[in-house]
Coordinates of C-alpha atoms in Angstrom, one line a residue:
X30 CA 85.1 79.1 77.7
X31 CA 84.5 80.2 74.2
X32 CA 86.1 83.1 72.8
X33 CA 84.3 86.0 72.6
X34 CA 84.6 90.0 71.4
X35 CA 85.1 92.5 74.0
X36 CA 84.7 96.0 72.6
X37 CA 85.5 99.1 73.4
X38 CA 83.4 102.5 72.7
X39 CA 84.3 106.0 73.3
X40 CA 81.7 107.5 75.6
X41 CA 82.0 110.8 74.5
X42 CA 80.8 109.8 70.7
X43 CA 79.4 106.1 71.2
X44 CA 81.8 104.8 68.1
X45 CA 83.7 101.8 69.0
X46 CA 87.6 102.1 69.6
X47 CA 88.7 98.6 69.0
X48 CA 87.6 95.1 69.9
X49 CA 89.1 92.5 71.6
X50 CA 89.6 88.5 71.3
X51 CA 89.3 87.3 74.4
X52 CA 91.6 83.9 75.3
X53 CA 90.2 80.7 75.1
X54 CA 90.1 78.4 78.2
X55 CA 93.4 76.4 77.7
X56 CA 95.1 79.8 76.7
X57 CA 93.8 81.1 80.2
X58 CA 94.8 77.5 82.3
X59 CA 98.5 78.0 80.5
X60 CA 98.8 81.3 81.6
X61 CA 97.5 80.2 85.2
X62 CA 100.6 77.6 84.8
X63 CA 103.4 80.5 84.5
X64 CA 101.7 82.9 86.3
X65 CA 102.3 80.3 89.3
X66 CA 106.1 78.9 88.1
X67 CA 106.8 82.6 88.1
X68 CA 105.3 83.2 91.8
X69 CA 107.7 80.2 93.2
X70 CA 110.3 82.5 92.1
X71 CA 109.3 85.4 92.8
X72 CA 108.3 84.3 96.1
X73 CA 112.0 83.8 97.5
X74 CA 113.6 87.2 95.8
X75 CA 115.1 90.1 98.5
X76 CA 113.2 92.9 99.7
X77 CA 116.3 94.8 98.1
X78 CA 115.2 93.2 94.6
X79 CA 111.5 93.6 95.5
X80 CA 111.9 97.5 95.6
X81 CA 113.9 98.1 93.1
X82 CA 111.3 96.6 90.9
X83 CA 108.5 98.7 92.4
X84 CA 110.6 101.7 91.7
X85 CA 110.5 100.7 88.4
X86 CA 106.8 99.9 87.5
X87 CA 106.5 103.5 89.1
X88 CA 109.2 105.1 86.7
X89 CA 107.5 103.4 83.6
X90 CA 103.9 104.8 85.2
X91 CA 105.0 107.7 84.3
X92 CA 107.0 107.1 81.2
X93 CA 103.7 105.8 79.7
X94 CA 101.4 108.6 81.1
X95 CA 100.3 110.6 78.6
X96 CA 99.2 107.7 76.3
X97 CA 97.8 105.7 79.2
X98 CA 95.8 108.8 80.5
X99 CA 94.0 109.4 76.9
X100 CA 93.0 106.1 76.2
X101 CA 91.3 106.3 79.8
X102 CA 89.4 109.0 78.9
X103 CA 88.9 107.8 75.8
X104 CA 87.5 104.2 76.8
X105 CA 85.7 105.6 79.8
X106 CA 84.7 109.3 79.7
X107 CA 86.9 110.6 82.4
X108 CA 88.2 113.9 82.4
X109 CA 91.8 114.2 80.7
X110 CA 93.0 116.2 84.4
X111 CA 91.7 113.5 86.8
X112 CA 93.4 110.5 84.3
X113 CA 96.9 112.3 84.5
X114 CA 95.9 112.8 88.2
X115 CA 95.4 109.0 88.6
X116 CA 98.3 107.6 86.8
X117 CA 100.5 109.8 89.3
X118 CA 98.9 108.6 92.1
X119 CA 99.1 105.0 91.0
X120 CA 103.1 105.7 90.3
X121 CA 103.4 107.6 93.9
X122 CA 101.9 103.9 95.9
X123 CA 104.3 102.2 94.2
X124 CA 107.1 104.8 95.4
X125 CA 105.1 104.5 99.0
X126 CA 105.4 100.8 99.5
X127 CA 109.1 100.4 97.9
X128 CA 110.1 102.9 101.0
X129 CA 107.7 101.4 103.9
X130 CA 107.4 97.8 102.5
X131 CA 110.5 96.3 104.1
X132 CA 109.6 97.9 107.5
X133 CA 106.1 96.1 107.3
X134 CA 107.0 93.3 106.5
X135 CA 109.7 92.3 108.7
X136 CA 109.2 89.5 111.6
X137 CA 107.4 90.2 114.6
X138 CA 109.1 89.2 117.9
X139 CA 106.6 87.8 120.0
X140 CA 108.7 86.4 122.6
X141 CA 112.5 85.8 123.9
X142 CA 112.5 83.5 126.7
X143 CA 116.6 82.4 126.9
X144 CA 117.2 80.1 123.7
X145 CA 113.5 80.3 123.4
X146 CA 111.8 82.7 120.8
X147 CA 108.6 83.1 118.8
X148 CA 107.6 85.4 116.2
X149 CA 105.1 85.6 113.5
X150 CA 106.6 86.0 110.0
X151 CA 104.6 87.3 106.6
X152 CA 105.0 84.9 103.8
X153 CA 103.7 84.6 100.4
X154 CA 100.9 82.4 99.2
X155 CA 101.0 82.1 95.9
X156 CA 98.8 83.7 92.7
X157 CA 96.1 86.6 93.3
X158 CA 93.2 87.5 91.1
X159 CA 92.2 90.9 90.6
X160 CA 88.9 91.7 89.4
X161 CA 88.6 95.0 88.9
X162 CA 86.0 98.1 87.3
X163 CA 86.0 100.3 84.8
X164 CA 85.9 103.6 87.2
X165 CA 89.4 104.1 88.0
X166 CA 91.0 101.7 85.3
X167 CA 94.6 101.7 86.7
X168 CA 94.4 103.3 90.1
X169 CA 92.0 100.2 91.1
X170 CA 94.7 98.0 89.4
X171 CA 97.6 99.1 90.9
X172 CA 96.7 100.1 94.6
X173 CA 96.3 96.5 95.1
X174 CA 99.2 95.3 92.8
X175 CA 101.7 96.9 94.7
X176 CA 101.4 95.0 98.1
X177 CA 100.8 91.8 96.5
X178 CA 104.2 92.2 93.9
X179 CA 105.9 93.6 97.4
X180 CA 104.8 90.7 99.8
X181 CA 106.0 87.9 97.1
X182 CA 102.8 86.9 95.2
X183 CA 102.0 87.0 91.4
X184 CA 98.9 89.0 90.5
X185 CA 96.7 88.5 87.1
X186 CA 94.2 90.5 86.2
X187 CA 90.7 90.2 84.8
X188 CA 89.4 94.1 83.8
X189 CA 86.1 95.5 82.9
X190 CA 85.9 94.3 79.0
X191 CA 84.8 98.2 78.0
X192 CA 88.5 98.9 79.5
X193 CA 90.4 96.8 78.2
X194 CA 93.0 98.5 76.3
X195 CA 94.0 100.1 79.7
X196 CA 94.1 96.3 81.1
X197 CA 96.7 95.9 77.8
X198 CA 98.5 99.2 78.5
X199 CA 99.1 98.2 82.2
X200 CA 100.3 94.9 80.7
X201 CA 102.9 97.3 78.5
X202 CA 103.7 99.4 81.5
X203 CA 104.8 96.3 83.4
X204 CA 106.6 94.4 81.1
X205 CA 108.6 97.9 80.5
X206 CA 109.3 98.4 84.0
X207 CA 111.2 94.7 83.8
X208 CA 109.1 92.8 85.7
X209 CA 109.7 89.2 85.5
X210 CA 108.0 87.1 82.7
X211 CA 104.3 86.1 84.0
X212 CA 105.3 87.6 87.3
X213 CA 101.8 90.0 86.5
X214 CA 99.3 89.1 83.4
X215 CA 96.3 90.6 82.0
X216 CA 94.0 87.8 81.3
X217 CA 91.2 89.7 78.3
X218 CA 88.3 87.5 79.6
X219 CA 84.6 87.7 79.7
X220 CA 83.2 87.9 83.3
X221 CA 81.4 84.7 83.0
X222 CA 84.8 83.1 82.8
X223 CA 85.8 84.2 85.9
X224 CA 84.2 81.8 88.2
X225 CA 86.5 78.9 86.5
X226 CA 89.5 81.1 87.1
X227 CA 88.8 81.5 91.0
X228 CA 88.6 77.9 91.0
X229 CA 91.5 77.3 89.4
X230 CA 94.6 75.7 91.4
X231 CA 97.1 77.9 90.9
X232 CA 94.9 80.6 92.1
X233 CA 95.4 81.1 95.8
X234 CA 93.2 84.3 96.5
X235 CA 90.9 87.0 94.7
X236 CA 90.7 90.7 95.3
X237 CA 87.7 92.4 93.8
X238 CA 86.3 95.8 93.3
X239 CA 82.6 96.6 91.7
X240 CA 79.3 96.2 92.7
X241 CA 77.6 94.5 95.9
X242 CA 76.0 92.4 93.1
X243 CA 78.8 91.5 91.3
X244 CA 80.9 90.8 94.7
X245 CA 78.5 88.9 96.2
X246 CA 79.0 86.0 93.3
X247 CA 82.4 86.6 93.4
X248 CA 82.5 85.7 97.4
X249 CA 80.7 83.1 96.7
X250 CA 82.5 81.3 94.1
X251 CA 85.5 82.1 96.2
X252 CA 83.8 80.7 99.0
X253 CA 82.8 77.4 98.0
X254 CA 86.8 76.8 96.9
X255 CA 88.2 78.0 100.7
X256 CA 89.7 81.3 99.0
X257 CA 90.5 84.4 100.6
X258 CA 89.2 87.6 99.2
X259 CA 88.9 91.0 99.8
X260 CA 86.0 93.2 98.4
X261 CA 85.4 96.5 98.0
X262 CA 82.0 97.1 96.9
X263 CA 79.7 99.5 96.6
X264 CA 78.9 103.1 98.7
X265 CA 76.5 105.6 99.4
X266 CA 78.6 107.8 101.6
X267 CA 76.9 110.5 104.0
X268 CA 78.2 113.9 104.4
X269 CA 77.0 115.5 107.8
X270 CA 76.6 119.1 107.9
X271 CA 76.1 120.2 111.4
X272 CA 74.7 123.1 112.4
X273 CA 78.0 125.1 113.5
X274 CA 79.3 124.1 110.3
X275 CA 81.4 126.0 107.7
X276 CA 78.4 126.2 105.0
X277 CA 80.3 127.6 102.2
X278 CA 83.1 125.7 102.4
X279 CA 81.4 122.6 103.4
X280 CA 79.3 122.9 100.3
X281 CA 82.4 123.2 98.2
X282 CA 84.1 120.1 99.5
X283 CA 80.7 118.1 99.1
X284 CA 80.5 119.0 95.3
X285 CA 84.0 118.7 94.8
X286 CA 83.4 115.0 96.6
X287 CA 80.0 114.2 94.4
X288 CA 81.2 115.4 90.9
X289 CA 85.1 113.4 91.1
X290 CA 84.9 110.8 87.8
X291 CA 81.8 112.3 86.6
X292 CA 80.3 110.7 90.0
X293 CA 81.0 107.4 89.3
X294 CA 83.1 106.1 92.7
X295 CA 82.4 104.0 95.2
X296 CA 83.4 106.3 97.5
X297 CA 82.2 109.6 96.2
X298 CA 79.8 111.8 98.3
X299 CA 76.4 110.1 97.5
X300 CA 74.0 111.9 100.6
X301 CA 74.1 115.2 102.1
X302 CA 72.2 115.3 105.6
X303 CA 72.1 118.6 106.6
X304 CA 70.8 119.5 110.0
X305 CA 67.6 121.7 109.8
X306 CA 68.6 124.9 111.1
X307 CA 71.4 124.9 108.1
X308 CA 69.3 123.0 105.2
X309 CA 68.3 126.1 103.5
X310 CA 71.6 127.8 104.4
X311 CA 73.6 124.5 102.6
X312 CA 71.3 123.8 99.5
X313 CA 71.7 127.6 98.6
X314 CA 75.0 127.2 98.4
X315 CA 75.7 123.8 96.6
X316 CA 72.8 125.3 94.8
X317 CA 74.5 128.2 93.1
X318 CA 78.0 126.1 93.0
X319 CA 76.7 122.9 90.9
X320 CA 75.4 125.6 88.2
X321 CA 79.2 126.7 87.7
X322 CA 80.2 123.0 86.8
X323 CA 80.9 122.4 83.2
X324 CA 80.6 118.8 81.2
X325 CA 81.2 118.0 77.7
X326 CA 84.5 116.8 76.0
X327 CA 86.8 115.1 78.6
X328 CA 89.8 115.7 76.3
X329 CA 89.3 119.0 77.0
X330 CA 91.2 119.8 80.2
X331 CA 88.6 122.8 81.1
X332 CA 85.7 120.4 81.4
X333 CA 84.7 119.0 85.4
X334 CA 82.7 116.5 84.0
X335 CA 82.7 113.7 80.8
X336 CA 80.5 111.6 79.9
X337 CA 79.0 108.7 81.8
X338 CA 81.0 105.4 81.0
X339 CA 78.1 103.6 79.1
X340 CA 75.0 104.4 78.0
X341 CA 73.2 101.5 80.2
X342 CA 74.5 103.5 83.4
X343 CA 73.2 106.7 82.4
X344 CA 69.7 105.4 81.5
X345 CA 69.4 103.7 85.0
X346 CA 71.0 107.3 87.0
X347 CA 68.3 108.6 85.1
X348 CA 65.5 106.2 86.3
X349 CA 66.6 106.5 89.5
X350 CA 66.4 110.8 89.3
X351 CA 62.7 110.8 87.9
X352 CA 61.4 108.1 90.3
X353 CA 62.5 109.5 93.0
X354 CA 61.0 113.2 91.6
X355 CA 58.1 111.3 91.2
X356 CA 57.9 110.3 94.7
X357 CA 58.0 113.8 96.0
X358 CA 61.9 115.0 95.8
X359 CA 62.6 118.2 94.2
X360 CA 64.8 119.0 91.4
X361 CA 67.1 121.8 92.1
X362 CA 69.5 121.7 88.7
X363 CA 70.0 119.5 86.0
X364 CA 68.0 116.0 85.5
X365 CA 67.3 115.6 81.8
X366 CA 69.2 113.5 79.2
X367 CA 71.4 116.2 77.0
X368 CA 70.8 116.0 73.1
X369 CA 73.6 114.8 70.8
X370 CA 76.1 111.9 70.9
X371 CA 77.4 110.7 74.2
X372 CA 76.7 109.0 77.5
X373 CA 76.6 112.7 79.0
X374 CA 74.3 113.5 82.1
X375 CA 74.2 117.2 83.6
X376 CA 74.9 117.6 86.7
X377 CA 71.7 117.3 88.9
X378 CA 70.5 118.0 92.4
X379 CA 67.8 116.7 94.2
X380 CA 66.5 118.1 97.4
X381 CA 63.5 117.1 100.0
X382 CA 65.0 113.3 99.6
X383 CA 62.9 111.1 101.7
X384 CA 62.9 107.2 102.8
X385 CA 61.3 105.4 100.1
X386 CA 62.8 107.1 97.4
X387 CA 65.6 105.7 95.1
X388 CA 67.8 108.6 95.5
X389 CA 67.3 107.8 99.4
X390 CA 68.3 104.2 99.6
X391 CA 70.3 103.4 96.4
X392 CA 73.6 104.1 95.2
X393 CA 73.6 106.7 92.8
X394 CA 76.6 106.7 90.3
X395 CA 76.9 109.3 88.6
X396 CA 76.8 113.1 89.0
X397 CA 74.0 113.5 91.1
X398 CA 73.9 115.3 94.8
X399 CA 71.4 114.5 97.2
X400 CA 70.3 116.7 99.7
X401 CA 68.5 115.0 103.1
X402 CA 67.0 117.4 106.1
X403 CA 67.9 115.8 109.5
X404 CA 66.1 117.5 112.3
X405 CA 69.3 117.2 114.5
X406 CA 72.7 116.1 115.1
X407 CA 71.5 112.8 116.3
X408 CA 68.7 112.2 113.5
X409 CA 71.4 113.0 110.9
X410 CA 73.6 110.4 112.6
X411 CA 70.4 108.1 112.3
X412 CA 70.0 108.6 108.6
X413 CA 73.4 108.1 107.6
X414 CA 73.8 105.0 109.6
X415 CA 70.4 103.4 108.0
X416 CA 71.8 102.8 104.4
X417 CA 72.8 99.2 103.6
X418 CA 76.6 100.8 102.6
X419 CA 79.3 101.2 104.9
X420 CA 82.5 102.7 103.0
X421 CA 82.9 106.1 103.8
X422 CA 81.6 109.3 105.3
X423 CA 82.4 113.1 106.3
X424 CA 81.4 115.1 109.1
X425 CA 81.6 119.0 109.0
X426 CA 81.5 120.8 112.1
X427 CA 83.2 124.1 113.6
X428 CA 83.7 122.1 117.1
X429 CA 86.4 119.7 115.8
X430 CA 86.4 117.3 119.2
X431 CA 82.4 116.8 118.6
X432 CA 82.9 115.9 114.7
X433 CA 85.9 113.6 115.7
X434 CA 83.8 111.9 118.3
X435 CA 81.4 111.4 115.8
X436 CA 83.8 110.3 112.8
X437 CA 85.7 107.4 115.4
X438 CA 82.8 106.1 117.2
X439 CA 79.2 107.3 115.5
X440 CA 79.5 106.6 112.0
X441 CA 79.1 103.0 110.2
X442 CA 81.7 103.7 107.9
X443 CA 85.4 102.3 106.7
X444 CA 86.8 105.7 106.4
X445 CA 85.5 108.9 108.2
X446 CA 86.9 112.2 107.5
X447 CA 86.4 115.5 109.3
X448 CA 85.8 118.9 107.3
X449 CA 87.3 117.1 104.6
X450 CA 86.2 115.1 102.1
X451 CA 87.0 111.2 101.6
X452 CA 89.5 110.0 99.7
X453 CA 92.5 106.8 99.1
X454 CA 95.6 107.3 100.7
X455 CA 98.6 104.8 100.6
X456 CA 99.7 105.8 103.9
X457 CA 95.9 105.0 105.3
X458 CA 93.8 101.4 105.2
X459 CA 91.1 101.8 102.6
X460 CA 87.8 99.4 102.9
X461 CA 84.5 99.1 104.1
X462 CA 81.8 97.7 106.3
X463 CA 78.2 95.9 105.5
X464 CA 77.3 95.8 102.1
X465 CA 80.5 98.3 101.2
X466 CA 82.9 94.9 101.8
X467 CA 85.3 93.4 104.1
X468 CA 89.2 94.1 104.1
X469 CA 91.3 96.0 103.3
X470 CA 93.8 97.7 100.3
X471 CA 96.5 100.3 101.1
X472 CA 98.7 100.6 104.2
X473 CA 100.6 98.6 106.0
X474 CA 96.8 96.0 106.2
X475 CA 96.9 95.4 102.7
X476 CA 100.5 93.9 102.6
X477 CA 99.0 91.6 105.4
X478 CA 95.8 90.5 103.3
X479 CA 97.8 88.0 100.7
X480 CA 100.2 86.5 103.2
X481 CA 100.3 83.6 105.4
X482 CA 100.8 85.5 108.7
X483 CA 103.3 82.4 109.7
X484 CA 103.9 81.4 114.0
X485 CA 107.5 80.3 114.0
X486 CA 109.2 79.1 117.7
X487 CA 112.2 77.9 118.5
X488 CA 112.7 75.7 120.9

């Protein structure tokens, strides 16, 4: 593991920020070393200390925001709103699991059978890897550091190298907050470094976000060393619009849904099936809607959109619009590659999507709504079932028992939301299904990932 130079470059001009050594080998095995010794302490601390130091880490979130929430935007695009929005969010899990993570973790009576008992208790195992993307570059960091710091593990970190002065400004927030020495570290890597790091001893399990490609290595790796993981991958979420639906504001919510971080989310609205007898009705609408959404400087809190994180991402978003224009889709707004600095991409509708086409079958990340004719309530249920991606999905119906019906039983999805669109809630599990993943982050489920879930009886 050789050093190398991780750099950072502002999306919005394409200068470079800063650059980054990344450690050497030893310097990353030494930090695996404390990152452990601190977890064998950390592991046998009170649930009273345990909060308190949550309520911390969410007390310095905000001390740090404003700083944290432009270099966000500054390393990767995002609007200056949406990173204040995420930095409160990220401070209000930590707040969530301080109150509910005693309750959740508490024993589990099984049985009481005279001097007789069993229960299951929820212990520790030791030091987790987080992998993490550039999209969200604390929000993805903290949702899942805050049920591994509350159930007694140590977490490091290994962020997207084009982020990584958010991974060092988490590393300030923390060691503000008070949180013990290695207890969390931010290890400035390259990704092919990463596969040594799973391996190594004093790493007990891996959580990952990012691609199906990326995670499927990552499983692997993980894998072939006996380690749990959790991954959430990638997502090409369906939004049904039935035909007693709401059109208007079903065609607000599903632009609102496509557009969030510029488009780039795993679980951002990636395919609108509309049922036939409302297609027109609905592309009208999203129609005259997408042309009222702005882009341009994402310091500038009146812009919707920023620029796309990287120039690579853009060009392939691109391919993927033109092919599948090529292939018969129609372009309703937008689809061209603006003039002028920046990663920036307009953004772009396609309609008449049809099997075979990229923008039918393939994740789409960045600002770019499809629009897919089903010829029924059934077909539509069809179409959004067929992807490869299970993570989220909406329904939007006037009959609300249908659309639930639909949402809890119908839809191959980790998340199903009715005349709303998806989103991450601390109170609610978050993951997916097929190619979107397996386990899960927030809730009461993610405290249960990382822990030994422990059968003690006494006889």
């Amino acid at each position: 593991m050789e050093p190398q130079i991780l750099s950072s470059y502002n999306p919005a001009t394409g200068l470079e920020i800063k650059q980054y050594k990344s450690l050497t080998a030893e310097q990353v095995g030494k930090n695996l070393k404390k990152a452990h010794k601190a977890y064998t302490q950390w592991r046998s601390s009170a649930m009273k200390e345990r909060t308190a130091l949550l309520r911390s880490v969410a007390k310095s979130i905000r001390k740090h925001s404003d700083a944290a929430a432009l270099l966000a935007t500054r390393e990767m695009g995002k609007p200056i709103a949406q990173s204040r929005a995420e930095l409160e969010k990220c401070a209000k899990t930590f707040e969530y699991y301080a109150t509910e993570g005693p309750r959740m973790l508490q024993d589990e009576l099984i049985f009481s059978e005279g001097k007789r008992k069993g229960y299951v208790s929820f212990q520790p195992i030791g030091v987790v890897l987080a992998v993490m993307p550039w999209n969200f570059p604390y929000w993805q960091v903290f949702r899942a550091m805050a049920p591994v710091l509350m159930s007694g593990n140590a977490m490091v970190l290994k962020h997207a190298s084009n982020v990584s002065g958010c991974a060092m400004m988490i590393e300030k927030i923390m060691k503000d907050a008070g949180v013990p020495a290695h207890l969390y570290q931010t290890l400035l890597i390259a990704s092919s470094a990463v596969a040594s790091v799973i391996a190594a001893p004093e790493v007990a399990a891996v959580t990952f976000t990012g691609s199906t490609a990326a995670g499927r290595k990552v499983a692997s790796v993980a894998a072939d060393n006996l380690k749990k993981q959790v991954l959430e991958l990638g997502g090409s979420d369906a939004y049904l619009i039935l035909e007693d639906a709401d059109v208007a504001e079903a065609a607000r919510m599903c632009l609102e849904a496509r557009m969030i971080n510029t488009g780039q989310s795993c679980v951002a609205a990636k395919r609108f099936i509309a049922v036939k007898s409302v297609r027109k009705s609905f592309e009208a609408a999203l129609s005259e809607l997408i042309k009222q959404v702005t882009y341009g400087n994402p310091e500038d809190p009146a812009q919707q959109i920023g620029p796309m994180a990287r120039p690579d991402l853009r060009k392939e978003l691109h391919s993927q619009v033109t092919d599948s224009i090529a292939a018969g889709a129609r372009l309703l707004h937008g689809g061209f590659i603006p003039e002028g600095p920046g990663a920036y991409y307009p953004p772009t509708l396609l309609t008449n999507v049809k099997p075979g086409m990229p923008a039918y079958s393939e994740e789409l990340f960045g600002p770019v709504a499809v629009i897919i004719e089903a010829k029924d309530e059934a077909d539509a249920i069809r179409i959004a079932n067929s992807s490869e991606y299970g993570l989220g999905g909406a329904v939007f119906s006037r009959n609300r028992k249908r659309a639930e019906k639909i949402a809890r039983e119908l839809l191959d999805a980790g998340s199903c939301f009715v005349n709303e669109a998806v989103h991450s809630d601390p109170r609610l599990p978050f993951g997916g299904v097929k190619h979107s993943g397996y386990g899960r982050e927030l809730s009461s489920f993610a405290l249960r990932e990382f822990v030994n879930i422990k059968t003690v009886v006494l006889g």
